[in-house]
CSV table of C-alpha atoms and ligand atoms in Angstrom, one decimal:
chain,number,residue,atom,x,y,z
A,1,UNK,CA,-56.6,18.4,56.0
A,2,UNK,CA,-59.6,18.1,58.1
A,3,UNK,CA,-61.2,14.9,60.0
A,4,UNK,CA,-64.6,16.3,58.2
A,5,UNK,CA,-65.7,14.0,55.6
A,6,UNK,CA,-68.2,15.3,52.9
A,7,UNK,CA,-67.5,12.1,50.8
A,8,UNK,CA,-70.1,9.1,50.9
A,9,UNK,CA,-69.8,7.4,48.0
A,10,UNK,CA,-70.1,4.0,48.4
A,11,UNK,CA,-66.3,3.0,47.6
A,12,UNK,CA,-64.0,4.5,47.3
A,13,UNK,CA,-64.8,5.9,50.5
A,14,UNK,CA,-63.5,9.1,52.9
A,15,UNK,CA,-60.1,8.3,54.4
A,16,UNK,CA,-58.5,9.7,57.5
A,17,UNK,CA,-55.8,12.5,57.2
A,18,UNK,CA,-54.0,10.3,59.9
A,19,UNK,CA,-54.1,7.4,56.9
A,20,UNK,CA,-53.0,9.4,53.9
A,21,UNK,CA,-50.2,10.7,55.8
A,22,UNK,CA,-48.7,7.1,55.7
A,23,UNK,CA,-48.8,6.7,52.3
A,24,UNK,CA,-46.1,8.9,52.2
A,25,UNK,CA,-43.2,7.5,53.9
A,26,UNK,CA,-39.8,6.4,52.3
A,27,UNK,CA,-39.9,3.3,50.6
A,28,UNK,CA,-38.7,0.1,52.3
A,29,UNK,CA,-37.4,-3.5,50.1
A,30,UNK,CA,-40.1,-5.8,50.4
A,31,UNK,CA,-37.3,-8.4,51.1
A,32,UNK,CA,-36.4,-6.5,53.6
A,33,UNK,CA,-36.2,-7.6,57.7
A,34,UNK,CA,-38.6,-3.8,57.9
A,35,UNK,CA,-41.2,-5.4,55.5
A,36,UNK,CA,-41.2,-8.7,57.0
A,37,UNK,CA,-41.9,-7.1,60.3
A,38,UNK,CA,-44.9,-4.9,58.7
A,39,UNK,CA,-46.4,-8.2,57.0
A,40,UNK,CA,-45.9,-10.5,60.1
A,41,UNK,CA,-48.2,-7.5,61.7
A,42,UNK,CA,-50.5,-6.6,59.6
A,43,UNK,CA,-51.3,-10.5,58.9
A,44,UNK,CA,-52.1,-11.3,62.4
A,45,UNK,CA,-54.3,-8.5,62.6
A,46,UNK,CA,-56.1,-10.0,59.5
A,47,UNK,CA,-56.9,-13.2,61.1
A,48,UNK,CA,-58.5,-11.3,64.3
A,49,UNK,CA,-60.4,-9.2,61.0
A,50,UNK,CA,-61.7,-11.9,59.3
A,51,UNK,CA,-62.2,-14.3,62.7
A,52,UNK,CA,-59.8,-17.0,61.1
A,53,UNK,CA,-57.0,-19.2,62.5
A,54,UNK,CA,-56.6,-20.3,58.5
A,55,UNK,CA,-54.6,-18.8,55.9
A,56,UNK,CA,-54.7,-15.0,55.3
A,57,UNK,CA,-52.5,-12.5,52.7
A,58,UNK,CA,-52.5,-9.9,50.9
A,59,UNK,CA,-52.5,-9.0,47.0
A,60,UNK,CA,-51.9,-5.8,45.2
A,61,UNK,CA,-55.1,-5.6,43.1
A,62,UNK,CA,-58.6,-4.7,43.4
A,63,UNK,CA,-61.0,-6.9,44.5
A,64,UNK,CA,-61.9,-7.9,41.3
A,65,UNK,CA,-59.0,-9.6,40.6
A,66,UNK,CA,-59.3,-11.7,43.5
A,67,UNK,CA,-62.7,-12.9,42.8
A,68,UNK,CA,-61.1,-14.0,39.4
A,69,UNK,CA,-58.4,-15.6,41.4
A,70,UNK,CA,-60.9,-17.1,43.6
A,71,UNK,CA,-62.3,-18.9,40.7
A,72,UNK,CA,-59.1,-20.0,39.3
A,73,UNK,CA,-57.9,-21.4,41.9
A,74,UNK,CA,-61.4,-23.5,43.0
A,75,UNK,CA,-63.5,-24.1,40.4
A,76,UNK,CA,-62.2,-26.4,38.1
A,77,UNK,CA,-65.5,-27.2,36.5
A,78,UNK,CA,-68.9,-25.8,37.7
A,79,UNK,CA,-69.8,-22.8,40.1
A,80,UNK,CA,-72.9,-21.6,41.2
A,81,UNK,CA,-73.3,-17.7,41.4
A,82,UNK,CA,-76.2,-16.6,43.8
A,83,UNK,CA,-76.8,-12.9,42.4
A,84,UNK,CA,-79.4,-10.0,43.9
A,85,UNK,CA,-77.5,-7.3,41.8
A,86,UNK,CA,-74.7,-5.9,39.7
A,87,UNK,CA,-71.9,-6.8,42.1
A,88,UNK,CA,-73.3,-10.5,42.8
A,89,UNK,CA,-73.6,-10.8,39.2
A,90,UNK,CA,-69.9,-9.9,38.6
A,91,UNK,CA,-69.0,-13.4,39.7
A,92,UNK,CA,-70.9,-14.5,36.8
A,93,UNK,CA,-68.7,-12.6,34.5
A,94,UNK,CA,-65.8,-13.8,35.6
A,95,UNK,CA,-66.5,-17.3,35.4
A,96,UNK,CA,-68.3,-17.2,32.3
A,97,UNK,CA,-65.3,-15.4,30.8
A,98,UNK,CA,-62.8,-18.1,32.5
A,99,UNK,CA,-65.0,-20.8,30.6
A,100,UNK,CA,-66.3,-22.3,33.3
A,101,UNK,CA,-70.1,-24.1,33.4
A,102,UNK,CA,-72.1,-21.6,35.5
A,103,UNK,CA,-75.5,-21.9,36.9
A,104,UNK,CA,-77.1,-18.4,38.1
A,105,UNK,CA,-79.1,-18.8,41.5
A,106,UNK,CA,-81.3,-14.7,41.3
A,107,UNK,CA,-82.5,-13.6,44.1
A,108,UNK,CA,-83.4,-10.8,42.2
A,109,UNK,CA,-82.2,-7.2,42.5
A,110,UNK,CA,-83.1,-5.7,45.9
A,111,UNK,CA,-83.2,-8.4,47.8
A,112,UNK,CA,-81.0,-10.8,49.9
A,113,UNK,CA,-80.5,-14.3,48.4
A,114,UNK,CA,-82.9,-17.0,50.4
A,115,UNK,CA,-81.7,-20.0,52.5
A,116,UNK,CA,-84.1,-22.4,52.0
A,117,UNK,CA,-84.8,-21.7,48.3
A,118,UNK,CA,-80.9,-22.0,48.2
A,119,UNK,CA,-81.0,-25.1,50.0
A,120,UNK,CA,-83.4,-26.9,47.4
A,121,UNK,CA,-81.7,-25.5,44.5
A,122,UNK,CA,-78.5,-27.7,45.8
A,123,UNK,CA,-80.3,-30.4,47.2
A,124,UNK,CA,-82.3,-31.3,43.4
A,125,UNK,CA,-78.5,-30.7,42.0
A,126,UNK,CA,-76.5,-32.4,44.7
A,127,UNK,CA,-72.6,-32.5,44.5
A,128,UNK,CA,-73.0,-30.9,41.1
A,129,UNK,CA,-70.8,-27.4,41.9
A,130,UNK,CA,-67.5,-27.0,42.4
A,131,UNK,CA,-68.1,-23.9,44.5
A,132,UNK,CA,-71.1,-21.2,45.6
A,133,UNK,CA,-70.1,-17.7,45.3
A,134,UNK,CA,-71.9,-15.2,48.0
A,135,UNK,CA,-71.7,-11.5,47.9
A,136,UNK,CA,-71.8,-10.3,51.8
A,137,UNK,CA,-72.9,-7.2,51.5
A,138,UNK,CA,-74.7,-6.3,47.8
A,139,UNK,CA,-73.4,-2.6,46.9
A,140,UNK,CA,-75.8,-2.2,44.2
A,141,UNK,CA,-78.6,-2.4,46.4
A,142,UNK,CA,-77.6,-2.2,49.7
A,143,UNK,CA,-78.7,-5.8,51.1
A,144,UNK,CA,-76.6,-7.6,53.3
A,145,UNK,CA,-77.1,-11.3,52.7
A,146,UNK,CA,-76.9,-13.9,55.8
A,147,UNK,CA,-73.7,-15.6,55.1
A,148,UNK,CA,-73.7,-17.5,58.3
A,149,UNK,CA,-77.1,-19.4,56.8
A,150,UNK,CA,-76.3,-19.1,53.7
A,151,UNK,CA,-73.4,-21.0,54.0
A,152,UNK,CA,-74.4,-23.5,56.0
A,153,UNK,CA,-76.8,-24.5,53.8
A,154,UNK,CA,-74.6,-24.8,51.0
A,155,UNK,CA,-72.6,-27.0,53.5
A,156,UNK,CA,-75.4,-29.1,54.4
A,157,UNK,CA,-77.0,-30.1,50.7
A,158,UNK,CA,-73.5,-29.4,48.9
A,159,UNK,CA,-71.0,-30.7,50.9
A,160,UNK,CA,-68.0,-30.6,48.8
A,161,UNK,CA,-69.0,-27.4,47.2
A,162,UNK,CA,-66.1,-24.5,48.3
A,163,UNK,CA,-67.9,-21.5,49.4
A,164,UNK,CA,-66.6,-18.1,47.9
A,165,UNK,CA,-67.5,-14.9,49.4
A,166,UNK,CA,-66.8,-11.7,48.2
A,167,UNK,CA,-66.9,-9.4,51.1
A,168,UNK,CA,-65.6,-6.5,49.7
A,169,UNK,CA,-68.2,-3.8,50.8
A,170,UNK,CA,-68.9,-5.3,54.4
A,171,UNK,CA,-65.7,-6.4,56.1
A,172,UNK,CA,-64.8,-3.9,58.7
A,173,UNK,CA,-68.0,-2.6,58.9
A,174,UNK,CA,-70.5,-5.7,59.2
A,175,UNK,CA,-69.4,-8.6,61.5
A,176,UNK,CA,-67.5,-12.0,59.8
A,177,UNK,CA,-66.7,-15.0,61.2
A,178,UNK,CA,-65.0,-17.0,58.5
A,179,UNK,CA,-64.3,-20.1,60.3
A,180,UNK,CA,-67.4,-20.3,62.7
A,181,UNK,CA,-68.7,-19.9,59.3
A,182,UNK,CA,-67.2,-22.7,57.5
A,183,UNK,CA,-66.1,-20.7,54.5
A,184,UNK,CA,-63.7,-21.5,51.9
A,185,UNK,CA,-61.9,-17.9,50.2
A,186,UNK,CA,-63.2,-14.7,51.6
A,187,UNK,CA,-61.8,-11.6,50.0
A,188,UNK,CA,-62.4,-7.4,50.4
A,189,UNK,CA,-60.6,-4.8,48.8
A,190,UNK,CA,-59.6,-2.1,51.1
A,191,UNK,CA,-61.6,1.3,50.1
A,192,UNK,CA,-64.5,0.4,51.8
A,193,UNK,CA,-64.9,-0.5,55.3
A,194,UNK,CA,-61.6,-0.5,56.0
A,195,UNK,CA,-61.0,3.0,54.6
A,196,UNK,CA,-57.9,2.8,52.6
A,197,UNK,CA,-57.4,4.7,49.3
A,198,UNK,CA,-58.3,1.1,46.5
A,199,UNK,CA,-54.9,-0.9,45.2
A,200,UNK,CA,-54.6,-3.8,47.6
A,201,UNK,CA,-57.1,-6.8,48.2
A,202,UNK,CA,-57.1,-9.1,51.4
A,203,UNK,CA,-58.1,-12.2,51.7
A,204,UNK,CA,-58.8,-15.2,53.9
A,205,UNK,CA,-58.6,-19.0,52.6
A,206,UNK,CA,-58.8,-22.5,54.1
A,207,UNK,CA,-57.6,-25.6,54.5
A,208,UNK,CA,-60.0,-27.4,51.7
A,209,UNK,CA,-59.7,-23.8,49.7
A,210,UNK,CA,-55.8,-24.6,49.5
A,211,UNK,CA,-56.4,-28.4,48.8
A,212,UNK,CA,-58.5,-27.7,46.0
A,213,UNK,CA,-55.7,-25.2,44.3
A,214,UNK,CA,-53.2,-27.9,44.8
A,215,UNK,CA,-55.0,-29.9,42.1
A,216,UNK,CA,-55.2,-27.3,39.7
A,217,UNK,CA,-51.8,-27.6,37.6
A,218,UNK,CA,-53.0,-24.0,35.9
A,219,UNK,CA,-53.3,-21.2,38.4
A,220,UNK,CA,-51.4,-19.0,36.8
A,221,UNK,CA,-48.5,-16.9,38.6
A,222,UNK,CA,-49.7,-13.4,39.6
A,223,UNK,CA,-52.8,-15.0,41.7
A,224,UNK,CA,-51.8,-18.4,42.2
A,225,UNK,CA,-52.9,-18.9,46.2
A,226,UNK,CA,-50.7,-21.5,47.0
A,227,UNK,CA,-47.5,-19.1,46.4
A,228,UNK,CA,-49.2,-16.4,49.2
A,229,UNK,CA,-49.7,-19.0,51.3
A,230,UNK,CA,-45.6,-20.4,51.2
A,231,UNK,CA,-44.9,-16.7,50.8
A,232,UNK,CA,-46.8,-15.4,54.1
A,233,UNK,CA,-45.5,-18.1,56.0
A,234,UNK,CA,-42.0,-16.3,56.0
A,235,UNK,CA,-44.1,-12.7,56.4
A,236,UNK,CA,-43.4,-12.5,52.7
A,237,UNK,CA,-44.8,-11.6,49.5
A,238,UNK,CA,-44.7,-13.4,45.5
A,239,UNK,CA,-44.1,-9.9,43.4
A,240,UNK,CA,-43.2,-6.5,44.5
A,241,UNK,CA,-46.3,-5.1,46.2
A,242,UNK,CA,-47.8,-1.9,47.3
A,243,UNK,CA,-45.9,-0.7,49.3
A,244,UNK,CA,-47.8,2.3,50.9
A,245,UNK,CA,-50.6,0.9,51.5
A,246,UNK,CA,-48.9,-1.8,53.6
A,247,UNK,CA,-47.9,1.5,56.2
A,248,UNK,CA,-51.2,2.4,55.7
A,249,UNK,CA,-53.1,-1.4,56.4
A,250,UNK,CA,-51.1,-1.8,59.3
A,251,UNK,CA,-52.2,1.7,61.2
A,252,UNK,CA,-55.5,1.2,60.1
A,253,UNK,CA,-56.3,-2.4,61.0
A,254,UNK,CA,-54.4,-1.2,64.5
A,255,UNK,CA,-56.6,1.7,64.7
A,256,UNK,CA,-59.8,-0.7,63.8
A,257,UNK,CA,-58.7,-3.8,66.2
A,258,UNK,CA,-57.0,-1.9,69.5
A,259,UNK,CA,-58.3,1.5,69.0
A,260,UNK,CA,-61.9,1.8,68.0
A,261,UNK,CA,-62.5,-2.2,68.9
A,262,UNK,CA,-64.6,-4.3,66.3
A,263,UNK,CA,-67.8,-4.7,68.7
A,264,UNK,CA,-67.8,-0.6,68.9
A,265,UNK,CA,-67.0,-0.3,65.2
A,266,UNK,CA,-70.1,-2.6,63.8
A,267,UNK,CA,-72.2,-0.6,66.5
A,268,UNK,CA,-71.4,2.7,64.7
A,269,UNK,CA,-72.2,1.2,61.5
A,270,UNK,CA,-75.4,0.3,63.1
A,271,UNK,CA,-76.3,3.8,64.1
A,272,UNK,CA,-74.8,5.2,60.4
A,273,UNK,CA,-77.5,3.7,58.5
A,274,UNK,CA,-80.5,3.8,60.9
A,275,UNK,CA,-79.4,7.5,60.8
A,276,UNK,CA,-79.6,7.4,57.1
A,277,UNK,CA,-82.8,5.6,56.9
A,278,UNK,CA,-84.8,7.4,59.5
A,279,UNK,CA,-83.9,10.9,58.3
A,280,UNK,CA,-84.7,10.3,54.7
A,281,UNK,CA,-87.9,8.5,55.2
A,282,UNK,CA,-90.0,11.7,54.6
A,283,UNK,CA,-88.6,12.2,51.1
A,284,UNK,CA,-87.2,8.6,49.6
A,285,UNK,CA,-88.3,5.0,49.9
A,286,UNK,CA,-85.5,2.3,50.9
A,287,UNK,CA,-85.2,0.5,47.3
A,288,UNK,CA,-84.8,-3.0,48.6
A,289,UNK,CA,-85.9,-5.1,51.3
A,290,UNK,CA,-86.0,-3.5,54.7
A,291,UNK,CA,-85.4,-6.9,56.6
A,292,UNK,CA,-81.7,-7.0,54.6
A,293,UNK,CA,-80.4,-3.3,55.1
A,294,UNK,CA,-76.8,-2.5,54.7
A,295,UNK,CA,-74.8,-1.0,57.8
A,296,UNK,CA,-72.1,0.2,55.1
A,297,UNK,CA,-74.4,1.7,52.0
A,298,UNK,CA,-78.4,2.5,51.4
A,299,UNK,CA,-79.9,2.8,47.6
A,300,UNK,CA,-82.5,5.5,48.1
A,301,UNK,CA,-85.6,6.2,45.6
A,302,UNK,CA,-86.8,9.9,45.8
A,303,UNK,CA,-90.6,10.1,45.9
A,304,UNK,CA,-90.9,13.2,44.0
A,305,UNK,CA,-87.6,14.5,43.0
A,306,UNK,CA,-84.8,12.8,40.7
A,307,UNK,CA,-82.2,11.2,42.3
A,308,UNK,CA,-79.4,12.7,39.6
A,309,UNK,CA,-81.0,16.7,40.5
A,310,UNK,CA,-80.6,15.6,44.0
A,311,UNK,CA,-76.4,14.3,43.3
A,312,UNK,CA,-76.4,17.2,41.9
A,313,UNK,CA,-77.1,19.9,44.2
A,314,UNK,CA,-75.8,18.0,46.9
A,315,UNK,CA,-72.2,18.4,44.6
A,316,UNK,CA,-72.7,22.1,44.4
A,317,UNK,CA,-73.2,22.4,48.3
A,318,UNK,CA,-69.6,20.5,48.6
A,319,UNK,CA,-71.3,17.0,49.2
A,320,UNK,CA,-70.5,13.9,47.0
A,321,UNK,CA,-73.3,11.1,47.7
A,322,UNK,CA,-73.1,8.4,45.3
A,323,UNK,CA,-75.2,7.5,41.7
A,324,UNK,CA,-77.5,4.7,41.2
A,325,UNK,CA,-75.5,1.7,39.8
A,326,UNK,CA,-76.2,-0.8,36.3
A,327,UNK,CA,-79.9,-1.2,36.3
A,328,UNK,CA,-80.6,1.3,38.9
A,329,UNK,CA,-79.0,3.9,37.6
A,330,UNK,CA,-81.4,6.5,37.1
A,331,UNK,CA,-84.1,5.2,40.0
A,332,UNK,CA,-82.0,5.7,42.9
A,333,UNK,CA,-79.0,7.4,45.1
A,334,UNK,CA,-76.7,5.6,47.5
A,335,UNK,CA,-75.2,6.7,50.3
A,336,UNK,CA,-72.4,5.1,51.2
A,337,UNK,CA,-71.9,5.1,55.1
A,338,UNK,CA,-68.9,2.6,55.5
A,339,UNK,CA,-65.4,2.8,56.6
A,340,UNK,CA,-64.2,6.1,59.6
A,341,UNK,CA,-67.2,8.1,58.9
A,342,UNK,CA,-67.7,9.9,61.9
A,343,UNK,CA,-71.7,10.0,62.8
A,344,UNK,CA,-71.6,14.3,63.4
A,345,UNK,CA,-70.2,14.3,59.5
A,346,UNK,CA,-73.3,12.2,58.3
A,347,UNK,CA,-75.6,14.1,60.2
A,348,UNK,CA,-74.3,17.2,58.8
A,349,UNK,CA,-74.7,15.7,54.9
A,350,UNK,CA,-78.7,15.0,55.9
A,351,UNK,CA,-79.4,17.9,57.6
A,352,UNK,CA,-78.6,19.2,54.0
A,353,UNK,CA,-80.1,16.8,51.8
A,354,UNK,CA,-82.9,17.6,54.4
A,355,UNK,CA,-83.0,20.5,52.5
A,356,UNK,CA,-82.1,20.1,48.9
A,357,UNK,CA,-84.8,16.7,48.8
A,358,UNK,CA,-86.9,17.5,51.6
A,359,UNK,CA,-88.2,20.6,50.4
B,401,PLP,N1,-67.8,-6.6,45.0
B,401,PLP,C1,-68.5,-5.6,45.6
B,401,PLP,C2,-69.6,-6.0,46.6
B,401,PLP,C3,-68.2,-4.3,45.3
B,401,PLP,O1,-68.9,-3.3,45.9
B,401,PLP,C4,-67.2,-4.0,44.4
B,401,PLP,C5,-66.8,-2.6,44.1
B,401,PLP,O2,-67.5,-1.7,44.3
B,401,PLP,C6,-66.5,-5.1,43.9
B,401,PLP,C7,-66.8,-6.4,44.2
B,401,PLP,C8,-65.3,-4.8,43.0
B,401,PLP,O3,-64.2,-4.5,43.7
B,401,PLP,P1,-63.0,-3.7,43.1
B,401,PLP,O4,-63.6,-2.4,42.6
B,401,PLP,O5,-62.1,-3.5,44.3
B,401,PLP,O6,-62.4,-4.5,42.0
């Protein structure tokens, strides 16, 4: 196994030999004194991750599943889902398929959901929402939306509205700050800037996020917040989880926190995609809005070739760069450049896309 990666899709994304290797060690009990040890762990580490004193825990799913349980557990009544593409708009999915009376706030696809527009939108419907779901980082696209503003204007015009924020494609590789944020349930699955093979989902809640489950008598079981919350307070879990990728969280989130540092991480996220950017601009426009790039993916449009030839000869040359996705499908090409992707290994994939696009 080599520490080259060749892989830049935008989740799941290129994992570490170092990472994989834990995957494979002998099972544990997860009522065992071991596990509780790896939990206690890996759940401090979480609330350095997400910037939180609040609660944090993990579940064995995908992110989706806890955007669904984000919903259950919140929203009793009314949500509004910002959206500015396919990943935003997956929020609206969910709740419509749980029932729920949604309003849809479009940014439109490509660019980054606006503050102010936001703000009036809640002010002319005012206490009307049970939550606001944000998407940090839009994978579709590649915008990264403020959530700092964006949440403090739901906060400001919408009070008791919970904030929601799916954070999937940018924790680990774009800064958060959930409490100096104010938000409410913040989740990311683990393939993409942390750099885990998919199967577990973290997530950070709050004080009012937990208050508002308490008055939902129907949470279900499998997702029901308050029982991670009683279960992580004795470095414990509510079903049997995955077990691997516990090994595998804690090294990483060590390696993330104490080894490369968050500040130096976020800085070569930084330098990944104004690598990207600046070395394709002779052959692709940036699809979306320049102001909002992503540090974790970029959604390329070839000026005069096809984005699919370009996958594809890429593919033949041993490089996997990722397809367009829903509505941009055929338009454009992503490159994801999230997670341990080491800046030599990127600049190697241009220098031949340099090629195979560039002419
Ligand atoms: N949200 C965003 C921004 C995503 O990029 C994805 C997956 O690509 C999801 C949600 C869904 O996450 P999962 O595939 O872990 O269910």
């Amino acid at each position: 196994m080599t520490d080259q990666c060749k892989f830049f899709v935008p989740g799941p994304t290129w994992v570490r030999p170092a990472i994989l290797q834990e995957l494979s060690r002998p099972m544990i009990g997860h009522r065992s004194a071991e596990f509780k040890e790896l939990f206690h762990g890996i759940n401090a580490d979480l609330k350095t991750l997400f910037a939180t004193k609040q609660d944090t825990f993990i579940v064995t799913s995908s992110g989706t599943g806890v955007m669904q349980a984000a919903l259950e557990n919140c929203v009793a009544r009314r949500v509004l889902v910002t959206t500015c593409g396919a990943f935003s708009e997956r929020w609206l999915t969910i709740a419509e398929s749980l029932g729920l009376e949604c309003d849809r706030f479009d940014a439109g696809w490509g660019n980054a959901v606006n503050p102010d527009a936001l703000a009036d939108h809640l002010a002319s419907r005012r206490g009307n929402y049970d939550a606001v779901t944000l998407t940090h980082n839009e994978t579709s696209t590649g915008v990264t939306n403020d959530i700092a503003i964006l949440a403090s204007a739901v906060r400001e015009e919408s009070p008791d509205s919970l904030v929601l924020v799916d954070a999937v494609s940018a924790l680990a590789g774009i800064p958060m700050a959930f409490d100096q944020w104010n938000l409410d349930v913040c989740l990311a699955s683990v393939q993409k800037g942390i750099a885990l093979p998919p199967g577990i989902t973290v997530v950070a809640a709050s004080a009012a996020a937990m208050e508002r489950a308490r008055k939902h008598p129907y949470r279900g079981t499998y997702f029901d917040f308050l029982e991670y919350k009683k279960q992580a307070e004795s470095d414990s879990v509510p079903a049997t989880p995955s077990i691997p990728h516990f090994y595998a969280l804690a090294k990483q989130l060590t390696h993330i926190i104490r080894e490369e540092t968050l500040p130096a991480r976020f800085e070569r996220h930084r330098l990944l995609r104004d690598m990207t950017i600046e070395r394709t601009a002779k052959y692709t426009r940036l699809a979306s809005d320049p102001a909002h790039a992503s540090m974790t993916v970029t959604a390329l449009e070839p000026v005069a070739s096809d984005a699919e030839t370009i996958r594809y000869a890429m593919k033949e040359r041993g490089f996997t760069i990722g397809a367009g996705y829903g509505q941009w499908k055929e338009r454009t090409f992503r490159i994801g450049h999230m997670g341990d992707i080491p800046l030599k290994s990127l600049e190697q994939m241009l220098d031949v896309l340099d090629k195979v696009a560039g002419g």
